[in-house]
């Protein structure tokens, strides 16, 4: 019993790390532009495929692959902002329009990946071979890297938005665009940085996940849905709340899988999400507006 | 012409609504001018157009011999043309210190960040006390101080203040009026929008009365109106 619980705890930690990386990317875009990027999962998938192409097909090594995946995803993110989000800025129904345009971007990226990389399942080698035992439960060393890296990356983003000039400028743009422009901040540049950073996070996550799961054109869909549940729980406004919710959801999911099995787990997660939406529309950790 | 700012025949507005109708004015080097007039007649729209937030449909704006008309806001701030906008709410979740540090954003403002910060705190000691506080929790007067402080952090070569005493108590109004006066004494050229014409006349070299998006009267020391005439300008002939 205790062993099963500890195993669930550790696998919850792995899931939580994945969701925290995904959701924090969504949060960066949301707090700067007020846009929900539905292509976020697809950008993650592109990161994984590009990493595979560079690392395996071209044989340039896994680290080069991960870097390339991160970079290409970032560039695609900037492109999506430029072509599919910025034209609708200031429009009355901007939020709704960008839901549609980013959904379109998701479909284009997924179909594009299918055309470029085909249907055959792909996988990346692991960063480190071997296994690690945490609290008596065993996970692969690669998963352990993910678990260790996630809080470091979250901490770095947090410091970036709090302490650096560029990070602060993103927050300023998110809170008051005109005031930001009037102190000399280039608002469109801030948008591009937010989208690029968020997409880079997605690409990196995908490249890391590509060693754990199979790389397919739709591999980003499930993490995106989970990240959406996370942001509904945690609210999108604060990175801390988003990260906290990510680990909580990861843990709950792992426990539910143990108790209810894979089949019923998504159902219960969505039920919880609906209950939260009804009673705490700003999220469990989110303040009242 | 060695004007610092020349606005000629500017027409601008919001979509189909035209607010400014061929407005022209100028500011000489080292000068301080005031804008006044009834509410809703385009003073704020003019400052927003000068700052690049609104694109004029015709006319031109020249600053220090350079055409600004099509530039975007960050480049205009970079050139040293800065404003503290009307009724500013700034960045609610940012702290006073952070906000002021961030406001030295453009390249030319960065080098003087520390000395400008000291100047702002000397001008508004209350901001220094409120350094760790979030802008959202400041009083109206303190927010106005922060807004002017931000503009000063941008190292302005021309500073535009849009109703810096709007909605403040008489005591705070006096405090801010004095601060604006000492900014003018520092030698920073100013464009000040105010309802209080007496305050403007004490501060500025010239005033423009703006109505229906046009300059309808220019006032300098030679043709300064007396109190009754000011009332007439504001409220029409009936008041006189
Ligand atoms: N965002 C806006 N959209 C449409 N009309 C506006 C907007 N802001 C101001 N106006 C209109 O422009 C006119 C001039 O406003 P404004 O420049 O704020 O005047 P003032 O600063 O002289 O009080 C007013 O009629 C006002 O209703
Ligand atoms: Mg106004």
Coordinates of C-alpha atoms in Angstrom, one line a residue, chain A residues 161-166 168-169 171-173 175-189, chain B residues 51 53 72-75 77 82-83 85 88-94 98 101-103 105-106 110 150 154:
Chain A
X161 CA 10.0 38.5 -14.8
X162 CA 10.7 40.0 -11.4
X163 CA 14.3 41.3 -11.7
X164 CA 15.3 41.9 -15.3
X165 CA 14.5 44.9 -17.4
X166 CA 13.0 42.8 -20.2
X168 CA 9.6 43.6 -16.0
X169 CA 8.7 45.2 -19.4
X171 CA 4.7 42.5 -16.9
X172 CA 4.3 46.2 -17.5
X173 CA 2.9 45.6 -21.0
X175 CA -0.8 45.5 -17.0
X176 CA -1.1 48.6 -19.0
X177 CA -0.1 48.8 -22.7
X178 CA -0.4 52.5 -23.1
X179 CA 1.5 53.4 -20.0
X180 CA 4.2 50.9 -21.1
X181 CA 4.5 52.5 -24.5
X182 CA 4.7 55.9 -22.9
X183 CA 7.8 55.0 -20.9
X184 CA 9.5 53.7 -24.1
X185 CA 8.7 50.0 -24.0
X186 CA 8.2 48.6 -27.5
X187 CA 4.9 46.8 -27.1
X188 CA 5.0 44.6 -30.2
X189 CA 8.6 43.6 -29.3
Chain B
X51 CA 3.4 60.6 -28.3
X53 CA -0.3 56.5 -29.6
X72 CA 6.0 54.7 -32.9
X73 CA 5.9 55.6 -29.1
X74 CA 9.2 54.0 -28.1
X75 CA 11.1 55.9 -30.6
X77 CA 10.4 58.5 -26.0
X82 CA 7.9 62.1 -22.8
X83 CA 4.4 62.5 -21.2
X85 CA -0.8 60.8 -19.2
X88 CA -2.7 57.4 -14.8
X89 CA -3.2 54.0 -13.2
X90 CA 0.3 52.8 -14.3
X91 CA 1.1 49.2 -13.5
X92 CA -1.1 48.1 -10.5
X93 CA 0.9 45.1 -9.5
X94 CA 4.3 46.7 -9.7
X98 CA 10.4 48.7 -9.7
X101 CA 13.6 51.7 -12.3
X102 CA 11.7 50.3 -15.3
X103 CA 10.7 53.7 -16.5
X105 CA 13.8 52.0 -20.2
X106 CA 15.1 53.8 -23.3
X110 CA 19.6 54.2 -18.7
X150 CA 8.2 57.8 -14.3
X154 CA 12.7 58.7 -19.1

